[in-house]
Amino acid sequence: MKWIRTILILMVLLVGVSGCISQPAAADDLAAVEVVEAAAGSVLPTLAKVVPSLTPTVAQSLTPIPTSTATAIPSATLPPTWTPTVSPSPTAELIDRACPDPPPLKPPYDRFVLGERPWPTPQPNPEEHFWLSKPLPGGGRYLFNTSFPYGYDANGTYLLHNGVDTGATLGTPLLAVGDGTIVVAQPDFDELYGWRCDWYGHLVVLELDQRWRDQPVYALYGHVLEIKVEEGQRVRAGEEVAEVGFGGAASVPHLHFEVRVGSNEFSSTQNPMLWVEPPESRGLVVGRLLDPTGRPWQGVWLSATHLEEGTESVTWSYLDDPQHLINPDEGYAENFVFTDLVPGRYQVATKIQGVVYTADVQVFGGQITTVQIVT
């Protein structure tokens, strides 16, 4: 009987030891861990690629033209001037959120071409609307990937951009840019908020208390994770609403930030850098690049050179697409924007069909300077 008892004890010990040995992870679990770790270590650049300066030979020089003195555009041989359509408040309309089937394809975008229609005319005294605070912690400058600004496609790499992107560490807090009400806080797998469904992965949309000319204004945070709010919740500026994540069309952590005016739709965006308040140490140049008939030049490279320091910033004029998804500000009617400029004297320049056009401007901290170049 002793030998039977001994055998039973040995069997119990063997079972207990085998239960303490870790089992190998499934291949799918390992793949998921590797994807998250790779994404967490990737951060989008926040500075533009270095682009060679324009040739110093200036074939033609223009002085800045105030937006209040825009030249009248003949209408006999051209289509009517395009006026951006501002939709009524979403509380008074039904928005189709059905997923397009099949999903839309990326259309081709033409560069260094003139638009088919005259561009909207700016208002005589456009109002600044720097209502929004920075959506990321730390205050100060709001940096973003300037090689992929609003209205551009990163030289054919991506879909036409209807917001701005800032690289940040996975889990970085995202803050309410103003007082308002959360109207969306969910995944977009089965509902259309972007170019297609599952465009953002997860998103938060804040409707501001403040309205622009009796139209609602929305701030959208895309590719977020760890949503901290729920629909219908009231928030104050600076409160955390989510964390930087990835998903949808994004494979690395970053914040995609949009401003929508009039309606919470993909077609209602405007350049968010005209809404986020700049620090007093930086200013903006908001410009128009047109031909003599008022048609906009699309996808054209421009530079802004600080005449005292010699530093150069670059950007591109807005592209267009068949749905006309890119919208200028109602007051400025711009088609290019330089942001984060140190105050001082600048020369804005571009080269079209072998001719260099320039305009000198003065940039002031915390303010917008307007310029118009007619080719």
mmCIF file of C-alpha atoms in Angstrom:
data_model
loop_
_atom_site.group_PDB
_atom_site.id
_atom_site.type_symbol
_atom_site.label_atom_id
_atom_site.label_comp_id
_atom_site.label_asym_id
_atom_site.label_seq_id
_atom_site.Cartn_x
_atom_site.Cartn_y
_atom_site.Cartn_z
ATOM 1 C CA MET A 1 0.000 0.000 0.000
ATOM 2 C CA LYS A 2 2.926 2.346 0.642
ATOM 3 C CA TRP A 3 4.081 2.073 -2.953
ATOM 4 C CA ILE A 4 0.577 2.960 -4.238
ATOM 5 C CA ARG A 5 0.447 6.064 -1.986
ATOM 6 C CA THR A 6 3.880 7.104 -3.265
ATOM 7 C CA ILE A 7 2.752 6.857 -6.887
ATOM 8 C CA LEU A 8 -0.350 8.985 -6.207
ATOM 9 C CA ILE A 9 1.731 11.721 -4.545
ATOM 10 C CA LEU A 10 4.122 11.810 -7.500
ATOM 11 C CA MET A 11 1.210 12.141 -9.955
ATOM 12 C CA VAL A 12 -0.239 15.127 -8.045
ATOM 13 C CA LEU A 13 3.126 16.899 -8.006
ATOM 14 C CA LEU A 14 3.594 16.417 -11.737
ATOM 15 C CA VAL A 15 0.150 17.909 -12.502
ATOM 16 C CA GLY A 16 0.836 20.945 -10.303
ATOM 17 C CA VAL A 17 4.204 21.661 -11.929
ATOM 18 C CA SER A 18 2.788 21.386 -15.443
ATOM 19 C CA GLY A 19 0.117 23.969 -14.528
ATOM 20 C CA CYS A 20 2.823 26.518 -13.594
ATOM 21 C CA ILE A 21 4.669 26.264 -16.893
ATOM 22 C CA SER A 22 3.716 29.136 -19.292
ATOM 23 C CA GLN A 23 2.137 28.024 -22.544
ATOM 24 C CA PRO A 24 3.489 29.501 -25.811
ATOM 25 C CA ALA A 25 1.434 32.463 -27.105
ATOM 26 C CA ALA A 26 -0.663 31.976 -30.204
ATOM 27 C CA ALA A 27 0.763 33.394 -33.430
ATOM 28 C CA ASP A 28 -2.111 35.915 -33.736
ATOM 29 C CA ASP A 29 -1.453 37.235 -30.206
ATOM 30 C CA LEU A 30 2.245 37.739 -30.971
ATOM 31 C CA ALA A 31 1.440 39.526 -34.214
ATOM 32 C CA ALA A 32 -0.927 41.875 -32.391
ATOM 33 C CA VAL A 33 1.721 42.719 -29.797
ATOM 34 C CA GLU A 34 4.311 43.378 -32.493
ATOM 35 C CA VAL A 35 1.953 45.701 -34.369
ATOM 36 C CA VAL A 36 1.187 47.782 -31.277
ATOM 37 C CA GLU A 37 4.838 48.044 -30.260
ATOM 38 C CA ALA A 38 5.890 49.043 -33.760
ATOM 39 C CA ALA A 39 3.176 51.692 -33.920
ATOM 40 C CA ALA A 40 4.066 53.065 -30.516
ATOM 41 C CA GLY A 41 7.637 53.654 -31.611
ATOM 42 C CA SER A 42 6.717 55.469 -34.817
ATOM 43 C CA VAL A 43 6.133 59.202 -34.809
ATOM 44 C CA LEU A 44 5.188 61.281 -37.821
ATOM 45 C CA PRO A 45 7.580 64.078 -38.731
ATOM 46 C CA THR A 46 6.421 67.550 -37.742
ATOM 47 C CA LEU A 47 8.698 69.439 -40.116
ATOM 48 C CA ALA A 48 8.564 69.702 -43.875
ATOM 49 C CA LYS A 49 11.187 68.159 -46.114
ATOM 50 C CA VAL A 50 13.948 70.528 -47.177
ATOM 51 C CA VAL A 51 13.052 71.992 -50.538
ATOM 52 C CA PRO A 52 15.585 73.882 -52.672
ATOM 53 C CA SER A 53 15.126 77.641 -52.696
ATOM 54 C CA LEU A 54 13.806 79.386 -55.739
ATOM 55 C CA THR A 55 16.291 80.793 -58.199
ATOM 56 C CA PRO A 56 17.440 84.276 -57.122
ATOM 57 C CA THR A 57 16.645 85.646 -60.571
ATOM 58 C CA VAL A 58 13.292 87.357 -60.251
ATOM 59 C CA ALA A 59 11.513 87.746 -63.536
ATOM 60 C CA GLN A 60 8.557 89.624 -62.166
ATOM 61 C CA SER A 61 7.872 91.195 -58.772
ATOM 62 C CA LEU A 62 4.504 92.003 -57.300
ATOM 63 C CA THR A 63 3.557 93.945 -54.229
ATOM 64 C CA PRO A 64 0.979 92.444 -51.872
ATOM 65 C CA ILE A 65 -2.559 93.286 -52.910
ATOM 66 C CA PRO A 66 -4.986 93.769 -50.011
ATOM 67 C CA THR A 67 -7.825 91.317 -50.226
ATOM 68 C CA SER A 68 -10.228 94.239 -50.083
ATOM 69 C CA THR A 69 -9.134 95.405 -53.557
ATOM 70 C CA ALA A 70 -9.629 92.202 -55.488
ATOM 71 C CA THR A 71 -9.967 92.810 -59.231
ATOM 72 C CA ALA A 72 -13.440 92.333 -60.671
ATOM 73 C CA ILE A 73 -13.728 89.067 -62.616
ATOM 74 C CA PRO A 74 -15.445 89.073 -66.022
ATOM 75 C CA SER A 75 -18.359 86.651 -66.193
ATOM 76 C CA ALA A 76 -19.102 86.588 -69.915
ATOM 77 C CA THR A 77 -16.823 83.669 -70.785
ATOM 78 C CA LEU A 78 -16.322 82.026 -67.386
ATOM 79 C CA PRO A 79 -18.598 80.012 -65.094
ATOM 80 C CA PRO A 80 -19.957 81.867 -62.074
ATOM 81 C CA THR A 81 -17.625 82.376 -59.133
ATOM 82 C CA TRP A 82 -17.764 79.409 -56.798
ATOM 83 C CA THR A 83 -19.314 80.158 -53.420
ATOM 84 C CA PRO A 84 -18.726 77.582 -50.671
ATOM 85 C CA THR A 85 -22.009 76.045 -49.582
ATOM 86 C CA VAL A 86 -22.595 76.215 -45.845
ATOM 87 C CA SER A 87 -25.073 73.592 -44.685
ATOM 88 C CA PRO A 88 -27.609 74.309 -41.963
ATOM 89 C CA SER A 89 -27.140 72.986 -38.442
ATOM 90 C CA PRO A 90 -27.169 69.175 -38.255
ATOM 91 C CA THR A 91 -30.019 69.460 -35.784
ATOM 92 C CA ALA A 92 -32.185 70.532 -38.729
ATOM 93 C CA GLU A 93 -30.946 68.020 -41.322
ATOM 94 C CA LEU A 94 -30.460 64.323 -41.862
ATOM 95 C CA ILE A 95 -26.945 63.205 -42.804
ATOM 96 C CA ASP A 96 -26.544 59.928 -44.664
ATOM 97 C CA ARG A 97 -24.035 57.868 -42.653
ATOM 98 C CA ALA A 98 -24.347 54.720 -44.784
ATOM 99 C CA CYS A 99 -21.010 53.202 -45.826
ATOM 100 C CA PRO A 100 -20.372 53.574 -49.580
ATOM 101 C CA ASP A 101 -20.209 50.211 -51.334
ATOM 102 C CA PRO A 102 -17.773 49.797 -52.925
ATOM 103 C CA PRO A 103 -15.518 52.262 -51.071
ATOM 104 C CA PRO A 104 -14.478 55.235 -53.234
ATOM 105 C CA LEU A 105 -11.150 55.232 -55.052
ATOM 106 C CA LYS A 106 -8.545 57.974 -54.714
ATOM 107 C CA PRO A 107 -9.035 60.379 -57.648
ATOM 108 C CA PRO A 108 -6.139 61.909 -59.578
ATOM 109 C CA TYR A 109 -5.121 65.453 -58.614
ATOM 110 C CA ASP A 110 -3.683 67.942 -61.090
ATOM 111 C CA ARG A 111 -0.771 70.211 -60.123
ATOM 112 C CA PHE A 112 0.331 73.526 -61.591
ATOM 113 C CA VAL A 113 -3.051 73.917 -63.287
ATOM 114 C CA LEU A 114 -5.755 76.557 -63.102
ATOM 115 C CA GLY A 115 -9.114 75.751 -61.575
ATOM 116 C CA GLU A 116 -12.096 75.567 -63.875
ATOM 117 C CA ARG A 117 -14.009 78.265 -61.981
ATOM 118 C CA PRO A 118 -13.097 81.634 -60.501
ATOM 119 C CA TRP A 119 -12.219 81.374 -56.824
ATOM 120 C CA PRO A 120 -14.475 82.983 -54.180
ATOM 121 C CA THR A 121 -13.930 86.681 -53.514
ATOM 122 C CA PRO A 122 -12.627 87.689 -50.068
ATOM 123 C CA GLN A 123 -14.610 90.012 -47.855
ATOM 124 C CA PRO A 124 -13.351 93.595 -47.422
ATOM 125 C CA ASN A 125 -12.506 93.206 -43.723
ATOM 126 C CA PRO A 126 -12.356 89.501 -42.863
ATOM 127 C CA GLU A 127 -12.710 88.618 -39.200
ATOM 128 C CA GLU A 128 -10.107 86.552 -37.391
ATOM 129 C CA HIS A 129 -11.602 83.612 -35.486
ATOM 130 C CA PHE A 130 -8.820 82.178 -33.352
ATOM 131 C CA TRP A 131 -11.359 80.572 -31.033
ATOM 132 C CA LEU A 132 -9.609 77.258 -30.485
ATOM 133 C CA SER A 133 -6.812 76.341 -28.124
ATOM 134 C CA LYS A 134 -4.137 73.780 -28.949
ATOM 135 C CA PRO A 135 -5.569 70.214 -28.873
ATOM 136 C CA LEU A 136 -2.367 68.784 -27.356
ATOM 137 C CA PRO A 137 -0.750 69.405 -23.950
ATOM 138 C CA GLY A 138 1.994 71.949 -23.348
ATOM 139 C CA GLY A 139 0.647 75.191 -24.760
ATOM 140 C CA GLY A 140 2.799 77.275 -27.082
ATOM 141 C CA ARG A 141 3.224 76.450 -30.764
ATOM 142 C CA TYR A 142 0.911 73.998 -32.511
ATOM 143 C CA LEU A 143 3.292 72.053 -34.759
ATOM 144 C CA PHE A 144 2.075 69.725 -37.484
ATOM 145 C CA ASN A 145 3.414 67.847 -40.491
ATOM 146 C CA THR A 146 3.963 70.764 -42.888
ATOM 147 C CA SER A 147 4.776 68.446 -45.809
ATOM 148 C CA PHE A 148 1.119 67.371 -45.704
ATOM 149 C CA PRO A 149 -0.872 70.558 -44.976
ATOM 150 C CA TYR A 150 -4.568 71.179 -45.444
ATOM 151 C CA GLY A 151 -5.548 70.968 -49.119
ATOM 152 C CA TYR A 152 -2.497 68.957 -50.267
ATOM 153 C CA ASP A 153 -1.735 65.266 -50.905
ATOM 154 C CA ALA A 154 1.983 65.046 -49.965
ATOM 155 C CA ASN A 155 2.970 65.047 -53.636
ATOM 156 C CA GLY A 156 0.607 62.255 -54.616
ATOM 157 C CA THR A 157 1.213 60.021 -51.604
ATOM 158 C CA TYR A 158 -2.153 60.362 -49.864
ATOM 159 C CA LEU A 159 -5.741 61.443 -50.318
ATOM 160 C CA LEU A 160 -6.290 65.199 -50.420
ATOM 161 C CA HIS A 161 -5.858 66.334 -46.797
ATOM 162 C CA ASN A 162 -8.835 67.901 -45.054
ATOM 163 C CA GLY A 163 -7.060 68.512 -41.738
ATOM 164 C CA VAL A 164 -3.590 68.610 -40.182
ATOM 165 C CA ASP A 165 -1.531 65.813 -38.589
ATOM 166 C CA THR A 166 0.719 65.945 -35.536
ATOM 167 C CA GLY A 167 2.954 63.035 -34.582
ATOM 168 C CA ALA A 168 2.775 62.167 -30.875
ATOM 169 C CA THR A 169 3.475 59.285 -28.541
ATOM 170 C CA LEU A 170 0.764 56.656 -28.221
ATOM 171 C CA GLY A 171 -1.445 57.612 -25.271
ATOM 172 C CA THR A 172 -0.730 61.369 -25.300
ATOM 173 C CA PRO A 173 -3.782 63.193 -23.863
ATOM 174 C CA LEU A 174 -6.000 65.085 -26.319
ATOM 175 C CA LEU A 175 -7.711 68.199 -25.000
ATOM 176 C CA ALA A 176 -10.967 69.983 -25.761
ATOM 177 C CA VAL A 177 -10.144 73.030 -27.893
ATOM 178 C CA GLY A 178 -13.103 74.993 -26.546
ATOM 179 C CA ASP A 179 -16.296 74.800 -24.523
ATOM 180 C CA GLY A 180 -18.982 72.678 -26.124
ATOM 181 C CA THR A 181 -20.835 69.396 -26.390
ATOM 182 C CA ILE A 182 -19.525 66.026 -27.544
ATOM 183 C CA VAL A 183 -21.638 64.900 -30.517
ATOM 184 C CA VAL A 184 -19.580 61.876 -31.631
ATOM 185 C CA ALA A 185 -17.415 59.533 -29.508
ATOM 186 C CA GLN A 186 -17.196 56.135 -31.174
ATOM 187 C CA PRO A 187 -15.638 53.978 -33.888
ATOM 188 C CA ASP A 188 -16.580 54.702 -37.490
ATOM 189 C CA PHE A 189 -16.484 51.102 -38.712
ATOM 190 C CA ASP A 190 -20.162 51.161 -39.726
ATOM 191 C CA GLU A 191 -20.939 54.884 -40.010
ATOM 192 C CA LEU A 192 -19.611 57.405 -42.531
ATOM 193 C CA TYR A 193 -17.738 60.362 -41.066
ATOM 194 C CA GLY A 194 -14.745 60.424 -43.450
ATOM 195 C CA TRP A 195 -13.782 59.532 -46.987
ATOM 196 C CA ARG A 196 -15.078 56.019 -46.328
ATOM 197 C CA CYS A 197 -16.130 54.019 -43.290
ATOM 198 C CA ASP A 198 -13.300 53.024 -40.933
ATOM 199 C CA TRP A 199 -11.449 56.160 -42.041
ATOM 200 C CA TYR A 200 -10.581 57.322 -38.533
ATOM 201 C CA GLY A 201 -10.862 54.049 -36.620
ATOM 202 C CA HIS A 202 -12.184 55.925 -33.581
ATOM 203 C CA LEU A 203 -13.069 59.609 -33.466
ATOM 204 C CA VAL A 204 -14.371 62.326 -31.183
ATOM 205 C CA VAL A 205 -16.289 65.341 -32.501
ATOM 206 C CA LEU A 206 -16.877 68.413 -30.343
ATOM 207 C CA GLU A 207 -19.551 70.967 -31.316
ATOM 208 C CA LEU A 208 -18.489 74.357 -29.973
ATOM 209 C CA ASP A 209 -20.827 76.569 -27.994
ATOM 210 C CA GLN A 210 -19.685 79.497 -30.129
ATOM 211 C CA ARG A 211 -21.193 79.666 -33.616
ATOM 212 C CA TRP A 212 -19.782 81.265 -36.745
ATOM 213 C CA ARG A 213 -22.346 83.505 -38.395
ATOM 214 C CA ASP A 214 -25.128 81.348 -36.976
ATOM 215 C CA GLN A 215 -23.454 78.170 -38.243
ATOM 216 C CA PRO A 216 -22.187 75.346 -35.986
ATOM 217 C CA VAL A 217 -18.449 74.749 -35.730
ATOM 218 C CA TYR A 218 -17.047 71.271 -35.043
ATOM 219 C CA ALA A 219 -13.603 70.076 -33.945
ATOM 220 C CA LEU A 220 -12.783 66.505 -34.978
ATOM 221 C CA TYR A 221 -10.097 64.309 -33.404
ATOM 222 C CA GLY A 222 -9.256 61.301 -35.604
ATOM 223 C CA HIS A 223 -7.408 57.989 -35.005
ATOM 224 C CA VAL A 224 -7.910 58.283 -31.232
ATOM 225 C CA LEU A 225 -7.944 55.588 -28.539
ATOM 226 C CA GLU A 226 -9.088 55.509 -24.918
ATOM 227 C CA ILE A 227 -12.032 57.852 -25.442
ATOM 228 C CA LYS A 228 -12.732 59.700 -22.169
ATOM 229 C CA VAL A 229 -16.096 61.280 -23.039
ATOM 230 C CA GLU A 230 -19.507 60.220 -24.277
ATOM 231 C CA GLU A 231 -22.028 61.716 -26.669
ATOM 232 C CA GLY A 232 -24.077 64.511 -25.138
ATOM 233 C CA GLN A 233 -21.442 65.305 -22.515
ATOM 234 C CA ARG A 234 -20.561 68.944 -21.857
ATOM 235 C CA VAL A 235 -16.835 69.748 -21.746
ATOM 236 C CA ARG A 236 -14.756 72.832 -21.024
ATOM 237 C CA ALA A 237 -11.627 73.907 -22.899
ATOM 238 C CA GLY A 238 -8.605 71.921 -21.736
ATOM 239 C CA GLU A 239 -10.488 68.840 -20.519
ATOM 240 C CA GLU A 240 -9.170 65.500 -21.780
ATOM 241 C CA VAL A 241 -11.404 63.896 -24.415
ATOM 242 C CA ALA A 242 -9.260 60.984 -25.672
ATOM 243 C CA GLU A 243 -5.683 59.810 -26.251
ATOM 244 C CA VAL A 244 -3.468 59.779 -29.342
ATOM 245 C CA GLY A 245 -3.851 56.468 -31.137
ATOM 246 C CA PHE A 246 -4.005 54.933 -34.590
ATOM 247 C CA GLY A 247 -6.518 53.010 -36.678
ATOM 248 C CA GLY A 248 -8.653 53.443 -39.746
ATOM 249 C CA ALA A 249 -6.405 54.912 -42.440
ATOM 250 C CA ALA A 250 -3.557 55.486 -39.938
ATOM 251 C CA SER A 251 -0.963 52.853 -39.031
ATOM 252 C CA VAL A 252 1.237 54.997 -36.750
ATOM 253 C CA PRO A 253 0.187 57.101 -33.724
ATOM 254 C CA HIS A 254 -0.723 60.697 -34.485
ATOM 255 C CA LEU A 255 -3.543 63.206 -34.130
ATOM 256 C CA HIS A 256 -5.542 64.062 -37.225
ATOM 257 C CA PHE A 257 -7.373 67.303 -36.420
ATOM 258 C CA GLU A 258 -10.154 68.933 -38.438
ATOM 259 C CA VAL A 259 -12.461 71.921 -38.222
ATOM 260 C CA ARG A 260 -15.871 71.568 -39.867
ATOM 261 C CA VAL A 261 -18.156 74.553 -40.382
ATOM 262 C CA GLY A 262 -21.893 74.375 -41.008
ATOM 263 C CA SER A 263 -22.263 70.594 -40.954
ATOM 264 C CA ASN A 264 -20.486 67.604 -39.424
ATOM 265 C CA GLU A 265 -19.513 66.143 -42.787
ATOM 266 C CA PHE A 266 -16.277 65.325 -44.595
ATOM 267 C CA SER A 267 -17.127 67.936 -47.240
ATOM 268 C CA SER A 268 -17.473 70.784 -44.714
ATOM 269 C CA THR A 269 -13.880 71.198 -43.502
ATOM 270 C CA GLN A 270 -11.835 74.394 -43.473
ATOM 271 C CA ASN A 271 -8.156 74.961 -42.751
ATOM 272 C CA PRO A 272 -7.893 74.370 -38.977
ATOM 273 C CA MET A 273 -4.845 76.626 -38.678
ATOM 274 C CA LEU A 274 -7.153 79.610 -39.236
ATOM 275 C CA TRP A 275 -9.067 78.601 -36.084
ATOM 276 C CA VAL A 276 -6.343 77.538 -33.590
ATOM 277 C CA GLU A 277 -4.920 80.559 -31.764
ATOM 278 C CA PRO A 278 -1.208 81.074 -32.536
ATOM 279 C CA PRO A 279 1.213 82.176 -29.810
ATOM 280 C CA GLU A 280 2.366 85.798 -29.765
ATOM 281 C CA SER A 281 5.753 84.570 -30.991
ATOM 282 C CA ARG A 282 4.340 83.360 -34.330
ATOM 283 C CA GLY A 283 2.133 84.715 -37.127
ATOM 284 C CA LEU A 284 0.434 83.542 -40.330
ATOM 285 C CA VAL A 285 0.417 84.557 -43.984
ATOM 286 C CA VAL A 286 -2.925 83.788 -45.623
ATOM 287 C CA GLY A 287 -2.800 84.162 -49.370
ATOM 288 C CA ARG A 288 -4.406 83.878 -52.773
ATOM 289 C CA LEU A 289 -2.603 82.716 -55.929
ATOM 290 C CA LEU A 290 -4.717 83.487 -59.005
ATOM 291 C CA ASP A 291 -4.596 84.249 -62.693
ATOM 292 C CA PRO A 292 -5.935 87.628 -63.982
ATOM 293 C CA THR A 293 -9.440 86.167 -64.412
ATOM 294 C CA GLY A 294 -9.604 85.043 -60.779
ATOM 295 C CA ARG A 295 -9.065 81.310 -61.306
ATOM 296 C CA PRO A 296 -6.894 79.644 -58.636
ATOM 297 C CA TRP A 297 -3.573 77.973 -59.288
ATOM 298 C CA GLN A 298 -3.738 74.451 -57.817
ATOM 299 C CA GLY A 299 -0.927 72.385 -56.292
ATOM 300 C CA VAL A 300 1.706 75.092 -56.779
ATOM 301 C CA TRP A 301 4.785 75.258 -54.533
ATOM 302 C CA LEU A 302 5.373 78.540 -52.661
ATOM 303 C CA SER A 303 8.073 79.740 -50.280
ATOM 304 C CA ALA A 304 8.174 82.413 -47.574
ATOM 305 C CA THR A 305 11.695 83.658 -46.812
ATOM 306 C CA HIS A 306 12.461 85.763 -43.725
ATOM 307 C CA LEU A 307 14.393 88.695 -45.195
ATOM 308 C CA GLU A 308 16.418 89.361 -42.028
ATOM 309 C CA GLU A 309 17.147 85.796 -40.886
ATOM 310 C CA GLY A 310 17.150 84.002 -44.253
ATOM 311 C CA THR A 311 14.985 81.105 -43.005
ATOM 312 C CA GLU A 312 12.511 79.616 -45.445
ATOM 313 C CA SER A 313 9.098 77.985 -45.054
ATOM 314 C CA VAL A 314 7.311 76.164 -47.850
ATOM 315 C CA THR A 315 3.724 75.229 -48.625
ATOM 316 C CA TRP A 316 1.450 74.436 -51.572
ATOM 317 C CA SER A 317 -1.705 76.014 -52.942
ATOM 318 C CA TYR A 318 -4.876 74.002 -52.418
ATOM 319 C CA LEU A 319 -5.603 71.144 -54.782
ATOM 320 C CA ASP A 320 -9.090 70.345 -55.999
ATOM 321 C CA ASP A 321 -10.962 67.104 -56.575
ATOM 322 C CA PRO A 322 -14.240 66.107 -58.272
ATOM 323 C CA GLN A 323 -16.207 66.570 -55.021
ATOM 324 C CA HIS A 324 -14.598 69.946 -54.196
ATOM 325 C CA LEU A 325 -13.806 68.749 -50.665
ATOM 326 C CA ILE A 326 -11.411 71.603 -49.840
ATOM 327 C CA ASN A 327 -13.019 74.862 -48.743
ATOM 328 C CA PRO A 328 -11.553 78.348 -48.259
ATOM 329 C CA ASP A 329 -12.472 80.528 -45.322
ATOM 330 C CA GLU A 330 -15.544 82.621 -46.032
ATOM 331 C CA GLY A 331 -13.767 85.859 -45.146
ATOM 332 C CA TYR A 332 -10.246 85.301 -46.512
ATOM 333 C CA ALA A 333 -11.074 83.147 -49.574
ATOM 334 C CA GLU A 334 -7.504 81.834 -49.350
ATOM 335 C CA ASN A 335 -5.870 79.039 -51.326
ATOM 336 C CA PHE A 336 -2.576 78.840 -49.419
ATOM 337 C CA VAL A 337 -1.480 79.400 -45.817
ATOM 338 C CA PHE A 338 1.922 79.767 -44.125
ATOM 339 C CA THR A 339 1.847 79.087 -40.371
ATOM 340 C CA ASP A 340 4.263 79.302 -37.435
ATOM 341 C CA LEU A 341 6.240 82.249 -38.883
ATOM 342 C CA VAL A 342 8.571 84.302 -36.692
ATOM 343 C CA PRO A 343 7.478 87.974 -36.911
ATOM 344 C CA GLY A 344 9.371 90.066 -39.450
ATOM 345 C CA ARG A 345 9.605 90.902 -43.150
ATOM 346 C CA TYR A 346 9.116 88.047 -45.617
ATOM 347 C CA GLN A 347 9.230 87.538 -49.340
ATOM 348 C CA VAL A 348 6.547 85.155 -50.628
ATOM 349 C CA ALA A 349 7.594 83.626 -53.945
ATOM 350 C CA THR A 350 6.542 81.062 -56.515
ATOM 351 C CA LYS A 351 7.583 80.039 -60.015
ATOM 352 C CA ILE A 352 4.995 79.271 -62.686
ATOM 353 C CA GLN A 353 5.756 78.547 -66.341
ATOM 354 C CA GLY A 354 9.305 79.815 -65.943
ATOM 355 C CA VAL A 355 8.326 83.129 -64.354
ATOM 356 C CA VAL A 356 9.098 83.922 -60.702
ATOM 357 C CA TYR A 357 6.514 85.994 -58.831
ATOM 358 C CA THR A 358 7.257 87.598 -55.467
ATOM 359 C CA ALA A 359 5.454 89.719 -52.870
ATOM 360 C CA ASP A 360 6.904 91.261 -49.699
ATOM 361 C CA VAL A 361 4.830 91.084 -46.512
ATOM 362 C CA GLN A 362 5.187 91.958 -42.827
ATOM 363 C CA VAL A 363 4.320 89.206 -40.333
ATOM 364 C CA PHE A 364 3.090 90.085 -36.820
ATOM 365 C CA GLY A 365 2.931 87.800 -33.814
ATOM 366 C CA GLY A 366 -0.487 86.292 -33.105
ATOM 367 C CA GLN A 367 -1.999 87.805 -36.270
ATOM 368 C CA ILE A 368 -2.852 87.076 -39.901
ATOM 369 C CA THR A 369 -1.186 88.919 -42.788
ATOM 370 C CA THR A 370 -2.944 88.640 -46.150
ATOM 371 C CA VAL A 371 -1.329 88.632 -49.588
ATOM 372 C CA GLN A 372 -2.538 88.133 -53.146
ATOM 373 C CA ILE A 373 -0.357 87.202 -56.124
ATOM 374 C CA VAL A 374 -1.783 87.496 -59.621
ATOM 375 C CA THR A 375 0.206 85.805 -62.402
#
